[in-house]
Amino acid sequence: DVHLMGENPRAFVPLFHEAGADWISLHVEATAHLHKDLTMIRSLGRKAGAALNPATPIGSLEEVLDDLDYVLIMSVNPGWGGQSFIPSCRDKIRKLRDWIRAERRVIPIEVDGGIKLDNVADILRDGMEIVVAGSAVFDAPDPSAAIRALKDIARKTS
């Protein structure tokens, strides 16, 4: 799962495809041609996702719903690890979940940023289906135990 946050992400898609990435997401703000880029990712046989920054409205995906295999909600502003989850993103996740259901689509929601043991259950209940947990794992004294704990919470929440 590769999340391309830089400028001109289209230039990097073939490189990550060759490296073996199965899922590739692009920031809506980073590409001038989201539809074209999502189509390219899918033509390579990979899952195509769109990433939304905290302030980017979910409506920006309206014209590409048919081209999405998943949506990545950034729950921190991109830049560095260890940031705190932005609480307003919970409402955004719920709105996206409800919109996807109303459209009768199956588009998983991935959430990246500030996911910790103490908030993962609530965010899963909001609609997150794919968990990205960086500092919750890598800053833990026992990263394997942190992963097991996150998985246990996810199992109990679903």
XYZ file of N, CA and C in Angstrom:
474
model
N 0.864 -1.170 0.000
C 0.000 0.000 0.000
C 0.900 1.220 0.000
N 0.904 1.939 -1.112
C 1.756 3.113 -1.268
C 0.881 4.350 -1.386
N 1.230 5.334 -0.601
C 0.491 6.586 -0.551
C 1.431 7.671 -1.074
N 1.171 8.143 -2.289
C 2.047 9.129 -2.916
C 1.580 10.538 -2.562
N 2.416 11.262 -1.816
C 2.040 12.590 -1.341
C 2.752 13.707 -2.095
N 3.678 13.387 -2.971
C 4.458 14.422 -3.636
C 3.773 15.013 -4.848
N 4.435 15.991 -5.429
C 3.934 16.599 -6.654
C 4.132 15.640 -7.816
N 3.273 15.738 -8.793
C 3.303 14.909 -9.995
C 3.406 13.421 -9.657
N 2.455 12.902 -8.902
C 2.536 11.497 -8.494
C 2.506 10.520 -9.670
N 1.924 10.945 -10.800
C 1.848 10.065 -11.966
C 3.235 9.571 -12.380
N 4.247 10.394 -12.225
C 5.601 10.011 -12.617
C 6.138 8.861 -11.765
N 5.608 8.713 -10.555
C 6.115 7.686 -9.650
C 5.322 6.387 -9.684
N 4.130 6.426 -10.247
C 3.279 5.231 -10.274
C 3.986 4.045 -10.925
N 4.595 4.207 -12.123
C 5.266 3.042 -12.728
C 6.403 2.487 -11.861
N 7.096 3.359 -11.161
C 8.200 2.901 -10.306
C 7.684 2.048 -9.153
N 6.597 2.482 -8.525
C 6.043 1.712 -7.422
C 5.357 0.450 -7.920
N 4.806 0.498 -9.111
C 4.254 -0.715 -9.732
C 5.361 -1.738 -9.911
N 6.483 -1.318 -10.479
C 7.624 -2.220 -10.687
C 8.174 -2.739 -9.364
N 8.094 -1.931 -8.321
C 8.601 -2.343 -7.004
C 7.660 -3.326 -6.310
N 6.439 -3.494 -6.863
C 5.520 -4.480 -6.314
C 4.365 -3.935 -5.498
N 4.161 -2.640 -5.521
C 3.026 -2.075 -4.778
C 1.721 -2.586 -5.375
N 0.843 -3.053 -4.510
C -0.466 -3.555 -4.955
C -1.548 -2.483 -4.890
N -1.427 -1.573 -3.953
C -2.395 -0.495 -3.756
C -1.630 0.824 -3.858
N -2.138 1.746 -4.686
C -1.467 3.031 -4.867
C -2.514 4.132 -4.761
N -2.298 5.058 -3.822
C -3.221 6.186 -3.672
C -2.499 7.495 -3.970
N -3.287 8.432 -4.488
C -2.788 9.755 -4.864
C -3.616 10.810 -4.152
N -2.978 11.886 -3.749
C -3.712 13.004 -3.164
C -4.463 13.743 -4.252
N -5.708 14.035 -3.971
C -6.542 14.785 -4.906
C -5.855 16.097 -5.270
N -5.233 16.747 -4.291
C -4.604 18.049 -4.506
C -3.317 17.970 -5.319
N -2.728 16.798 -5.441
C -1.402 16.666 -6.055
C -1.445 16.345 -7.544
N -2.618 16.106 -8.078
C -2.702 15.740 -9.479
C -3.716 16.619 -10.213
N -3.361 16.977 -11.420
C -4.272 17.775 -12.242
C -5.308 16.902 -12.933
N -5.036 15.597 -13.000
C -5.894 14.684 -13.761
C -6.165 13.422 -12.953
N -6.949 13.546 -11.906
C -7.203 12.420 -11.002
C -7.779 11.222 -11.749
N -8.769 11.444 -12.584
C -9.378 10.336 -13.326
C -8.336 9.602 -14.169
N -7.540 10.353 -14.899
C -6.501 9.761 -15.754
C -5.512 8.947 -14.926
N -5.124 9.474 -13.782
C -4.140 8.793 -12.939
C -4.712 7.536 -12.296
N -5.951 7.601 -11.832
C -6.586 6.412 -11.261
C -6.737 5.328 -12.325
N -7.114 5.739 -13.524
C -7.266 4.796 -14.631
C -5.931 4.131 -14.952
N -4.846 4.901 -14.928
C -3.520 4.346 -15.197
C -3.156 3.292 -14.145
N -3.403 3.601 -12.879
C -3.088 2.649 -11.810
C -3.859 1.352 -12.026
N -5.129 1.463 -12.310
C -5.957 0.268 -12.522
C -5.526 -0.494 -13.764
N -5.085 0.210 -14.795
C -4.633 -0.470 -16.019
C -3.385 -1.308 -15.763
N -2.665 -0.986 -14.707
C -1.487 -1.763 -14.308
C -1.862 -2.961 -13.438
N -3.160 -3.126 -13.204
C -3.620 -4.235 -12.381
C -3.494 -3.983 -10.891
N -3.424 -2.719 -10.503
C -3.283 -2.354 -9.099
C -4.559 -1.692 -8.603
N -4.736 -1.677 -7.279
C -5.853 -0.980 -6.654
C -5.536 0.512 -6.650
N -6.525 1.322 -7.043
C -6.341 2.768 -7.130
C -7.136 3.466 -6.042
N -6.468 4.354 -5.319
C -7.125 5.088 -4.258
C -6.883 6.578 -4.369
N -7.795 7.334 -3.778
C -7.646 8.785 -3.680
C -7.482 9.136 -2.218
N -6.528 10.005 -1.948
C -6.272 10.462 -0.587
C -6.817 11.871 -0.416
N -7.479 12.084 0.719
C -8.055 13.390 1.033
C -7.400 13.955 2.280
N -6.848 15.151 2.170
C -6.321 15.848 3.335
C -7.476 16.220 4.261
N -7.180 16.565 5.515
C -8.264 16.876 6.455
C -9.246 17.936 5.960
N -8.786 18.935 5.236
C -9.674 20.009 4.793
C -10.258 19.788 3.393
N -9.908 18.694 2.748
C -10.424 18.418 1.402
C -11.795 17.771 1.509
N -12.797 18.351 0.856
C -14.149 17.795 0.965
C -14.295 16.462 0.230
N -15.135 15.598 0.776
C -15.362 14.291 0.148
C -16.024 14.447 -1.218
N -16.727 15.534 -1.440
C -17.371 15.774 -2.726
C -16.395 15.848 -3.888
N -15.122 16.064 -3.602
C -14.119 16.117 -4.673
C -13.957 14.763 -5.364
N -14.569 13.724 -4.790
C -14.484 12.375 -5.368
C -15.698 12.021 -6.224
N -16.670 12.902 -6.276
C -17.940 12.578 -6.926
C -17.776 12.067 -8.347
N -16.914 12.658 -9.124
C -16.771 12.281 -10.532
C -15.865 11.075 -10.756
N -15.237 10.558 -9.700
C -14.338 9.407 -9.879
C -14.736 8.192 -9.040
N -15.943 8.192 -8.493
C -16.361 7.058 -7.654
C -16.195 5.723 -8.372
N -16.509 5.678 -9.653
C -16.399 4.425 -10.397
C -14.956 3.982 -10.598
N -14.018 4.873 -10.386
C -12.603 4.585 -10.625
C -11.828 4.296 -9.347
N -12.519 4.287 -8.208
C -11.859 4.110 -6.913
C -12.005 2.684 -6.389
N -10.901 2.157 -5.912
C -10.929 0.884 -5.201
C -10.938 1.118 -3.699
N -10.508 2.296 -3.259
C -10.527 2.673 -1.846
C -10.306 4.174 -1.731
N -10.624 4.721 -0.560
C -10.385 6.133 -0.263
C -9.548 6.199 1.004
N -8.525 7.030 0.956
C -7.660 7.255 2.115
C -7.984 8.614 2.716
N -8.473 8.608 3.939
C -8.730 9.848 4.682
C -7.497 10.139 5.524
N -6.882 11.271 5.270
C -5.786 11.722 6.120
C -6.404 12.377 7.345
N -6.052 11.893 8.513
C -6.605 12.426 9.752
C -5.574 13.267 10.503
N -4.517 13.616 9.796
C -3.522 14.601 10.212
C -3.123 15.344 8.930
N -2.501 16.476 9.082
C -1.984 17.153 7.902
C -0.673 16.485 7.508
N -0.523 16.110 6.245
C 0.668 15.383 5.821
C 1.949 16.136 6.150
N 2.953 15.373 6.473
C 4.246 15.999 6.728
C 5.175 15.166 7.587
N 4.706 14.687 8.727
C 5.572 13.918 9.613
C 4.730 13.011 10.493
N 5.347 11.965 10.992
C 4.662 11.013 11.854
C 4.529 11.514 13.276
N 3.629 10.878 14.015
C 3.464 11.177 15.425
C 2.477 12.286 15.745
N 1.793 12.814 14.734
C 0.819 13.875 14.985
C -0.440 13.305 15.639
N -1.191 14.178 16.268
C -2.448 13.785 16.896
C -3.572 13.749 15.873
N -4.468 12.799 16.052
C -5.655 12.658 15.220
C -6.485 13.932 15.302
N -6.935 14.448 14.151
C -7.785 15.638 14.110
C -9.231 15.177 14.328
N -9.842 15.542 15.453
C -11.170 15.024 15.808
C -12.245 15.223 14.748
N -12.221 16.330 14.014
C -13.255 16.579 13.003
C -13.227 15.546 11.880
N -12.146 14.816 11.765
C -12.054 13.785 10.725
C -13.006 12.620 10.996
N -13.410 12.443 12.245
C -14.383 11.380 12.532
C -15.696 11.644 11.804
N -16.148 12.876 11.808
C -17.379 13.222 11.097
C -17.187 13.021 9.592
N -16.032 13.361 9.081
C -15.736 13.190 7.658
C -15.785 11.713 7.278
N -15.236 10.865 8.118
C -15.259 9.416 7.873
C -16.703 8.926 7.849
N -17.499 9.350 8.805
C -18.909 8.937 8.844
C -19.663 9.414 7.605
N -19.435 10.667 7.198
C -20.095 11.192 5.998
C -19.698 10.388 4.763
N -18.412 10.080 4.648
C -17.950 9.299 3.503
C -18.565 7.910 3.518
N -18.579 7.271 4.689
C -19.196 5.943 4.826
C -20.653 5.982 4.392
N -21.392 6.967 4.873
C -22.811 7.074 4.544
C -23.023 7.347 3.060
N -22.196 8.171 2.478
C -22.301 8.489 1.044
C -22.033 7.244 0.199
N -20.977 6.512 0.537
C -20.648 5.285 -0.200
C -21.801 4.290 -0.113
N -22.359 4.124 1.076
C -23.499 3.209 1.247
C -24.705 3.670 0.441
N -24.994 4.980 0.472
C -26.140 5.518 -0.260
C -25.985 5.308 -1.762
N -24.757 5.325 -2.235
C -24.474 5.101 -3.654
C -24.397 3.612 -3.994
N -24.584 2.776 -2.957
C -24.511 1.313 -3.106
C -23.182 0.868 -3.718
N -22.122 1.418 -3.174
C -20.760 1.097 -3.624
C -20.055 0.296 -2.544
N -19.038 -0.397 -2.957
C -18.144 -1.076 -2.025
C -16.774 -0.445 -2.228
N -16.495 0.552 -1.421
C -15.225 1.280 -1.491
C -14.709 1.393 -0.060
N -13.727 0.583 0.303
C -13.204 0.645 1.676
C -12.590 2.002 2.002
N -12.704 2.362 3.278
C -12.134 3.611 3.781
C -10.898 3.284 4.613
N -9.793 3.869 4.204
C -8.523 3.753 4.919
C -8.297 5.070 5.658
N -7.739 5.013 6.856
C -7.483 6.233 7.624
C -6.027 6.213 8.079
N -5.367 7.358 7.892
C -3.948 7.484 8.204
C -3.727 8.752 9.015
N -3.180 8.579 10.213
C -2.780 9.724 11.019
C -3.368 9.717 12.408
N -2.520 9.552 13.396
C -2.956 9.646 14.785
C -3.767 8.473 15.289
N -3.711 7.351 14.590
C -4.443 6.161 15.031
C -3.654 5.523 16.180
N -4.314 5.370 17.302
C -3.687 4.818 18.512
C -4.608 3.764 19.123
N -4.083 3.050 20.100
C -4.887 2.033 20.785
C -6.119 2.633 21.451
N -6.020 3.890 21.891
C -7.147 4.485 22.615
C -8.216 5.114 21.722
N -7.993 5.181 20.392
C -9.023 5.757 19.523
C -9.415 4.855 18.358
N -8.700 3.772 18.137
C -8.936 2.933 16.955
C -10.345 2.341 16.939
N -10.879 1.933 18.081
C -12.224 1.338 18.107
C -13.278 2.353 17.662
N -13.185 3.578 18.161
C -14.159 4.600 17.779
C -14.078 4.893 16.275
N -12.874 4.965 15.740
C -12.709 5.289 14.323
C -13.171 4.113 13.456
N -12.976 2.907 13.909
C -13.516 1.740 13.193
C -15.041 1.800 13.162
N -15.647 2.155 14.277
C -17.108 2.282 14.314
C -17.597 3.404 13.390
N -16.779 4.421 13.190
C -17.142 5.521 12.290
C -17.155 5.081 10.826
N -16.393 4.043 10.493
C -16.374 3.578 9.107
C -15.014 3.209 8.565
N -13.960 3.410 9.334
C -12.634 3.015 8.870
C -12.596 1.499 8.715
N -12.086 1.046 7.587
C -11.951 -0.389 7.344
C -10.498 -0.814 7.197
N -9.624 0.131 6.872
C -8.198 -0.142 6.727
C -7.468 0.819 7.650
N -6.685 0.265 8.570
C -5.997 1.049 9.600
C -4.547 1.276 9.199
N -4.118 2.529 9.240
C -2.702 2.861 9.082
C -2.225 3.347 10.438
N -1.322 2.611 11.039
C -0.829 2.956 12.370
C 0.692 2.988 12.333
N 1.241 4.175 12.270
C 2.696 4.335 12.218
C 3.308 4.409 13.599
N 3.194 5.567 14.246
C 3.844 5.749 15.541
C 3.244 4.850 16.613
N 1.976 4.465 16.462
C 1.371 3.550 17.439
C 2.112 2.216 17.467
N 2.703 1.867 16.349
C 3.468 0.612 16.255
C 4.953 0.875 16.470
N 5.518 1.795 15.699
C 6.968 1.959 15.693
C 7.522 2.682 16.913
N 6.677 3.421 17.633
C 7.132 4.057 18.868
C 6.833 3.201 20.101
N 6.163 2.082 19.892
C 5.820 1.195 21.012
C 7.065 0.428 21.463
N 7.159 0.128 22.761
C 8.292 -0.656 23.250
C 8.370 -2.037 22.580
N 7.206 -2.592 22.237
C 7.135 -3.893 21.573
C 6.205 -3.752 20.363
N 6.758 -3.428 19.190
C 5.915 -3.220 18.013
C 5.009 -4.413 17.684
N 5.492 -5.627 17.875
C 4.661 -6.807 17.599
C 3.449 -6.847 18.523
N 3.650 -6.516 19.777
C 2.537 -6.492 20.733
C 1.536 -5.393 20.362
N 2.044 -4.261 19.887
C 1.152 -3.168 19.480
C 0.286 -3.603 18.299
N 0.868 -4.295 17.339
C 0.104 -4.795 16.190
C -0.952 -5.789 16.660
N -0.564 -6.695 17.544
C -1.537 -7.675 18.064
C -2.682 -6.967 18.789
N -2.362 -5.941 19.554
C -3.395 -5.208 20.293
C -4.346 -4.489 19.328
N -3.814 -3.865 18.288
C -4.651 -3.201 17.291
C -5.564 -4.211 16.596
N -5.010 -5.363 16.234
C -5.814 -6.408 15.581
C -6.907 -6.927 16.518
N -6.565 -7.070 17.773
C -7.553 -7.554 18.762
C -8.695 -6.562 18.901
N -8.379 -5.292 18.979
C -9.417 -4.261 19.068
C -10.284 -4.289 17.814
N -9.658 -4.422 16.648
C -10.406 -4.448 15.380
C -11.364 -5.638 15.346
N -10.895 -6.798 15.796
C -11.764 -7.982 15.812
C -12.974 -7.784 16.737
N -12.727 -7.195 17.892
C -13.799 -6.978 18.869
C -14.769 -5.890 18.407
N -14.298 -4.967 17.590
C -15.127 -3.856 17.151
C -16.005 -4.229 15.966
N -15.547 -5.151 15.144
C -16.316 -5.471 13.924
C -17.468 -6.405 14.182
